[in-house]
Short mmCIF file of C-alpha atoms in Angstrom, two decimals:
data_model
loop_
_atom_site.label_atom_id
_atom_site.label_comp_id
_atom_site.label_asym_id
_atom_site.label_seq_id
_atom_site.Cartn_x
_atom_site.Cartn_y
_atom_site.Cartn_z
CA MET A 1 0.10 0.38 -0.17
CA ILE A 2 3.00 2.32 0.92
CA ASN A 3 6.22 2.42 -0.87
CA LEU A 4 9.46 3.44 0.64
CA SER A 5 12.59 2.90 -1.70
CA ARG A 6 15.92 4.67 -0.15
CA LEU A 7 14.78 7.51 0.89
CA ARG A 8 17.48 9.90 2.10
CA LYS A 9 16.47 13.65 3.58
CA THR A 10 19.36 15.92 4.99
CA PHE A 11 18.87 19.26 7.34
CA GLY A 12 21.90 20.21 6.47
CA ALA A 13 24.87 18.70 7.81
CA ILE A 14 22.08 16.47 9.75
CA VAL A 15 21.02 13.54 8.09
CA ALA A 16 17.74 12.59 9.29
CA VAL A 17 16.64 9.66 6.88
CA ASP A 18 18.85 7.34 5.75
CA GLU A 19 18.22 5.58 2.42
CA LEU A 20 15.17 4.09 4.44
CA THR A 21 13.27 1.31 2.22
CA LEU A 22 10.08 0.19 3.76
CA GLU A 23 6.90 -1.80 2.28
CA ILE A 24 3.62 -1.34 4.55
CA HIS A 25 1.05 -4.27 3.51
CA ARG A 26 -2.22 -2.93 2.14
CA GLY A 27 -4.74 -3.43 5.00
CA GLU A 28 -2.56 -3.94 8.16
CA VAL A 29 -1.47 -1.49 11.32
CA PHE A 30 1.98 -0.84 10.95
CA GLY A 31 3.69 0.36 14.00
CA LEU A 32 6.54 2.85 13.73
CA LEU A 33 8.48 3.95 16.64
CA GLY A 34 11.38 5.24 16.99
CA PRO A 35 13.26 7.39 19.89
CA ASN A 36 13.94 11.64 19.56
CA GLY A 37 15.24 12.22 17.07
CA ALA A 38 15.07 9.01 14.91
CA GLY A 39 13.82 10.12 11.74
CA LYS A 40 10.27 8.56 12.56
CA THR A 41 8.46 12.47 12.07
CA THR A 42 10.74 13.10 8.44
CA THR A 43 9.91 9.63 7.30
CA VAL A 44 5.90 10.02 7.76
CA ASN A 45 6.01 13.38 6.35
CA MET A 46 8.16 12.35 3.19
CA ALA A 47 5.04 9.37 2.82
CA VAL A 48 2.03 11.95 3.24
CA GLY A 49 3.57 14.28 0.62
CA LEU A 50 4.56 16.83 3.54
CA LEU A 51 8.05 16.87 2.74
CA LYS A 52 9.93 16.07 -0.24
CA PRO A 53 13.00 13.46 -0.64
CA ASP A 54 17.04 14.48 -1.10
CA SER A 55 16.58 11.32 -2.86
CA GLY A 56 14.12 7.79 -3.19
CA ILE A 57 10.44 6.96 -4.00
CA VAL A 58 8.10 7.71 -2.74
CA GLU A 59 3.90 5.67 -4.53
CA VAL A 60 0.89 4.95 -2.36
CA ASP A 61 -1.08 2.19 -3.64
CA GLY A 62 0.30 2.03 -7.08
CA LEU A 63 -0.88 5.63 -7.54
CA GLY A 64 2.45 7.50 -7.20
CA SER A 65 3.94 9.90 -5.11
CA PRO A 66 1.84 11.96 -2.19
CA GLU A 67 3.76 15.16 -3.65
CA ASN A 68 0.71 14.71 -5.89
CA ALA A 69 -2.98 16.08 -4.78
CA ALA A 70 -4.72 13.51 -6.53
CA VAL A 71 -2.83 10.76 -4.78
CA ARG A 72 -2.82 12.93 -1.02
CA ARG A 73 -6.59 12.50 -1.43
CA SER A 74 -5.75 8.34 -1.05
CA ILE A 75 -4.55 9.62 2.11
CA GLY A 76 -5.98 11.01 5.69
CA VAL A 77 -3.95 12.06 8.55
CA ALA A 78 -5.09 13.09 12.20
CA PRO A 79 -1.86 14.67 13.75
CA GLN A 80 -0.73 14.65 17.10
CA GLU A 81 -0.78 18.57 17.15
CA MET A 82 -4.79 19.02 16.70
CA ALA A 83 -5.62 20.86 13.49
CA ILE A 84 -9.50 21.81 14.92
CA TYR A 85 -10.92 25.27 14.98
CA ASP A 86 -12.19 26.04 18.47
CA GLU A 87 -14.92 28.64 17.42
CA MET A 88 -16.62 26.42 15.30
CA SER A 89 -19.04 23.56 16.33
CA GLY A 90 -17.60 19.47 15.52
CA GLN A 91 -20.00 18.87 12.65
CA GLU A 92 -18.33 22.89 10.81
CA ASN A 93 -14.85 21.63 11.48
CA VAL A 94 -15.21 18.22 9.83
CA SER A 95 -17.55 19.89 7.17
CA PHE A 96 -14.58 22.51 6.28
CA PHE A 97 -11.56 19.78 5.50
CA GLY A 98 -14.35 17.60 3.94
CA ARG A 99 -14.89 20.37 1.75
CA LEU A 100 -10.54 21.54 1.60
CA GLN A 101 -10.62 17.44 0.35
CA GLY A 102 -13.33 18.57 -2.91
CA LEU A 103 -16.38 16.97 -1.40
CA ALA A 104 -19.38 18.71 -2.23
CA GLY A 105 -23.36 18.64 -1.63
CA ARG A 106 -24.84 15.51 -0.46
CA LYS A 107 -21.76 13.14 -0.88
CA LEU A 108 -20.14 15.69 2.00
CA ALA A 109 -23.31 15.77 3.51
CA GLU A 110 -23.09 11.86 4.49
CA ARG A 111 -19.57 12.31 5.02
CA VAL A 112 -19.06 14.11 7.40
CA ALA A 113 -22.95 12.61 9.52
CA TRP A 114 -21.17 9.53 8.60
CA SER A 115 -17.05 10.53 10.27
CA LEU A 116 -18.85 12.40 13.40
CA GLU A 117 -21.49 8.73 14.48
CA PHE A 118 -18.56 6.81 13.19
CA VAL A 119 -16.13 8.34 16.38
CA GLY A 120 -19.45 9.00 18.82
CA LEU A 121 -19.81 13.00 18.03
CA ALA A 122 -22.80 13.00 16.54
CA ASP A 123 -25.72 13.85 19.96
CA ARG A 124 -22.69 16.82 20.09
CA ARG A 125 -21.98 18.06 16.37
CA ARG A 126 -23.82 21.52 17.07
CA ASP A 127 -21.14 22.01 19.91
CA ARG A 128 -18.86 24.77 19.77
CA ALA A 129 -14.83 22.58 19.17
CA ARG A 130 -13.90 24.39 22.81
CA THR A 131 -16.61 22.31 24.78
CA TYR A 132 -15.25 19.38 24.08
CA SER A 133 -12.94 17.42 26.39
CA GLY A 134 -9.60 16.10 25.32
CA GLY A 135 -10.65 12.79 24.09
CA MET A 136 -13.66 14.14 22.73
CA ARG A 137 -11.08 16.75 21.18
CA ARG A 138 -9.07 13.52 19.54
CA ARG A 139 -12.15 11.41 18.44
CA LEU A 140 -12.77 14.98 16.38
CA ASN A 141 -9.34 15.15 15.05
CA LEU A 142 -9.80 11.42 13.98
CA ALA A 143 -13.53 11.97 11.98
CA ILE A 144 -11.71 14.79 10.37
CA ALA A 145 -9.08 12.15 8.62
CA LEU A 146 -11.87 10.11 7.83
CA VAL A 147 -14.33 12.30 5.91
CA HIS A 148 -13.10 12.10 2.36
CA ASP A 149 -12.86 8.09 3.12
CA PRO A 150 -9.16 7.62 2.60
CA ALA A 151 -7.17 4.08 2.21
CA VAL A 152 -4.55 4.89 4.14
CA LEU A 153 -4.41 6.44 7.50
CA LEU A 154 -1.66 8.22 8.95
CA LEU A 155 -2.26 8.10 13.30
CA ASP A 156 0.35 10.68 14.66
CA GLU A 157 0.01 9.74 19.08
CA PRO A 158 -3.30 9.19 18.52
CA THR A 159 -4.52 9.19 22.54
CA VAL A 160 -1.76 11.46 23.79
CA GLY A 161 -4.04 13.25 26.66
CA VAL A 162 -6.89 11.17 26.82
CA ASP A 163 -8.51 9.54 29.69
CA PRO A 164 -8.51 5.60 29.71
CA GLN A 165 -12.26 4.79 28.09
CA SER A 166 -11.37 7.57 25.36
CA ARG A 167 -8.41 5.45 24.83
CA ASN A 168 -10.08 2.38 24.55
CA ALA A 169 -12.99 3.77 22.50
CA ILE A 170 -10.00 5.05 19.25
CA PHE A 171 -8.39 1.40 19.88
CA GLU A 172 -12.03 -0.41 18.98
CA LYS A 173 -12.16 2.48 16.38
CA ILE A 174 -9.09 1.62 15.02
CA THR A 175 -10.03 -2.52 14.37
CA SER A 176 -12.92 -0.79 13.04
CA LEU A 177 -11.11 0.79 10.78
CA GLN A 178 -8.73 -2.05 9.68
CA GLU A 179 -12.01 -4.84 9.05
CA ARG A 180 -13.03 -2.45 6.65
CA GLY A 181 -10.16 -2.60 4.79
CA ARG A 182 -8.03 0.45 5.87
CA THR A 183 -4.56 0.50 5.60
CA ILE A 184 -2.98 2.51 9.43
CA VAL A 185 0.01 3.87 9.90
CA TYR A 186 0.59 4.08 14.12
CA THR A 187 2.83 6.14 15.77
CA THR A 188 3.27 5.94 19.37
CA HIS A 189 5.45 6.36 22.78
CA TYR A 190 3.36 3.92 24.06
CA MET A 191 4.73 0.49 24.07
CA GLU A 192 1.73 -1.58 25.32
CA GLU A 193 -0.80 0.53 22.12
CA ALA A 194 1.18 -0.82 19.63
CA GLN A 195 2.15 -4.22 21.03
CA ARG A 196 -2.26 -4.58 20.82
CA LEU A 197 -2.75 -2.73 17.80
CA CYS A 198 0.06 -3.55 15.61
CA ASP A 199 0.44 -6.18 12.97
CA ARG A 200 4.06 -5.42 11.99
CA VAL A 201 6.38 -3.41 13.73
CA CYS A 202 9.62 -0.72 12.38
CA ILE A 203 12.03 0.17 14.92
CA ILE A 204 14.43 3.27 13.40
CA ASP A 205 16.92 5.37 15.03
CA HIS A 206 19.51 7.21 12.87
CA GLY A 207 17.32 7.37 10.40
CA ARG A 208 17.64 3.58 8.91
CA ILE A 209 15.70 0.56 10.29
CA LEU A 210 17.14 -1.41 12.89
CA ALA A 211 14.18 -3.71 13.10
CA LEU A 212 10.79 -4.86 11.36
CA ASP A 213 8.71 -7.60 11.78
CA THR A 214 5.64 -8.66 14.20
CA VAL A 215 5.80 -8.07 17.78
CA GLU A 216 5.88 -11.33 18.68
CA ALA A 217 8.71 -12.34 16.12
CA LEU A 218 10.45 -8.87 17.62
CA ILE A 219 10.39 -10.13 21.09
CA ALA A 220 11.99 -13.70 20.04
CA ARG A 221 14.25 -12.28 18.16
CA HIS A 222 15.96 -9.16 20.67
CA GLY A 223 13.55 -9.17 23.84
CA GLY A 224 16.41 -11.23 25.76
CA LYS A 225 14.92 -14.22 28.58
CA SER A 226 12.47 -13.92 30.58
CA VAL A 227 13.90 -14.20 35.01
CA VAL A 228 12.65 -15.59 37.19
CA ARG A 229 12.42 -13.91 40.89
CA ALA A 230 11.80 -16.90 43.34
CA GLN A 231 11.83 -17.31 47.25
CA THR A 232 13.16 -20.79 48.19
CA ALA A 233 13.61 -22.16 51.06
CA LYS A 234 17.57 -21.87 50.54
CA GLY A 235 16.28 -18.05 50.31
CA GLU A 236 15.94 -16.16 47.15
CA THR A 237 17.22 -16.19 43.81
CA ARG A 238 17.15 -14.81 40.38
CA ILE A 239 17.60 -17.10 37.15
CA GLU A 240 17.37 -15.47 33.48
CA THR A 241 16.19 -18.60 30.88
CA ASP A 242 13.62 -19.08 27.93
CA ASP A 243 12.22 -21.34 29.69
CA PRO A 244 10.54 -20.08 33.28
CA VAL A 245 8.27 -23.21 33.62
CA THR A 246 10.80 -25.79 33.83
CA GLU A 247 12.83 -23.24 36.13
CA LEU A 248 9.88 -23.10 38.21
CA LYS A 249 9.22 -26.69 37.64
CA ARG A 250 12.45 -27.60 38.85
CA LEU A 251 12.49 -24.87 41.81
CA GLN A 252 9.80 -26.99 43.57
CA GLU A 253 11.49 -30.08 43.54
CA THR A 254 14.65 -29.51 44.63
CA GLY A 255 14.17 -25.47 46.89
CA GLY A 256 11.21 -25.61 48.07
CA LEU A 257 9.02 -23.42 45.67
CA GLU A 258 7.64 -20.43 48.39
CA HIS A 259 6.38 -17.74 45.72
CA PHE A 260 7.71 -16.51 42.40
CA SER A 261 7.46 -13.83 39.62
CA VAL A 262 8.30 -14.29 35.96
CA ASP A 263 9.26 -10.88 33.97
CA ARG A 264 8.64 -11.55 30.02
CA PRO A 265 10.28 -9.43 27.40
CA ASP A 266 8.25 -7.47 25.86
CA LEU A 267 8.18 -4.97 23.09
CA GLU A 268 9.47 -1.73 25.83
CA GLN A 269 12.50 -4.27 26.15
CA VAL A 270 13.05 -4.88 22.57
CA PHE A 271 13.27 -1.61 22.16
CA LEU A 272 15.98 -0.87 24.84
CA ASN A 273 18.23 -3.15 23.22
CA LEU A 274 18.27 -2.44 20.03
CA THR A 275 18.39 1.14 20.87
CA GLY A 276 20.30 1.57 23.78
CA ARG A 277 17.50 4.53 25.11
CA ARG A 278 13.68 4.30 26.26
CA LEU A 279 11.67 5.56 23.25
CA ARG A 280 10.75 9.02 25.68
CA ASP A 281 14.87 9.64 25.87
#
């Protein structure tokens, strides 16, 4: 659905993206993770046509480069910094951006109504956006991205500053959009979100791909061993192992296992092992 081939982008002496090649498959939720300054935002901006690469090729849905306005219409973007007009109602916001995408008349009205209903804001559609809660504003941001029915959706930190109930509602909408065949590129600082939602995850740093695979495969390859912490009749013990169940059985048989905990590797550990940094460093 999105093909990036040998992309390179520099800002003066800084190489933000360095010969990056990536394919995002049709219908998948694709996670893009990287520490601050890794080149993630620059990559995304080139993928949606906001930045022109110094070299390399971007192609969307077989239509060509997103530098072409017609190709950009197949992309919906929900930016982290929300593009919402506070003195306009929710309906007016979505309608305005729909017109920017070339919608008009009955088609515009239908898409505005569908988008607001889909994100759960139909009953607040006539209220000014400044009266919305943080979670409602995030959902309005999503409705704006969806109004023109794009095949590709970019969600940049879509749950920042929202309450747990709104976060779960956004998760449900992402799952529903994938079931409808949409391709979703998802950037987040919350590892548990990427682990829960993404079919594949790409970790980049210094403008290059460090790893790309399913979450399960990344954990298996780069997560390291599980850690068993146990209290036995002989005292406390800490064991790194690929098979914690076998180790616990052995401790029970030989040491009188009293209590234990098992820390299994996760995506956070994969990220730390690959980059040497935590996501927010």
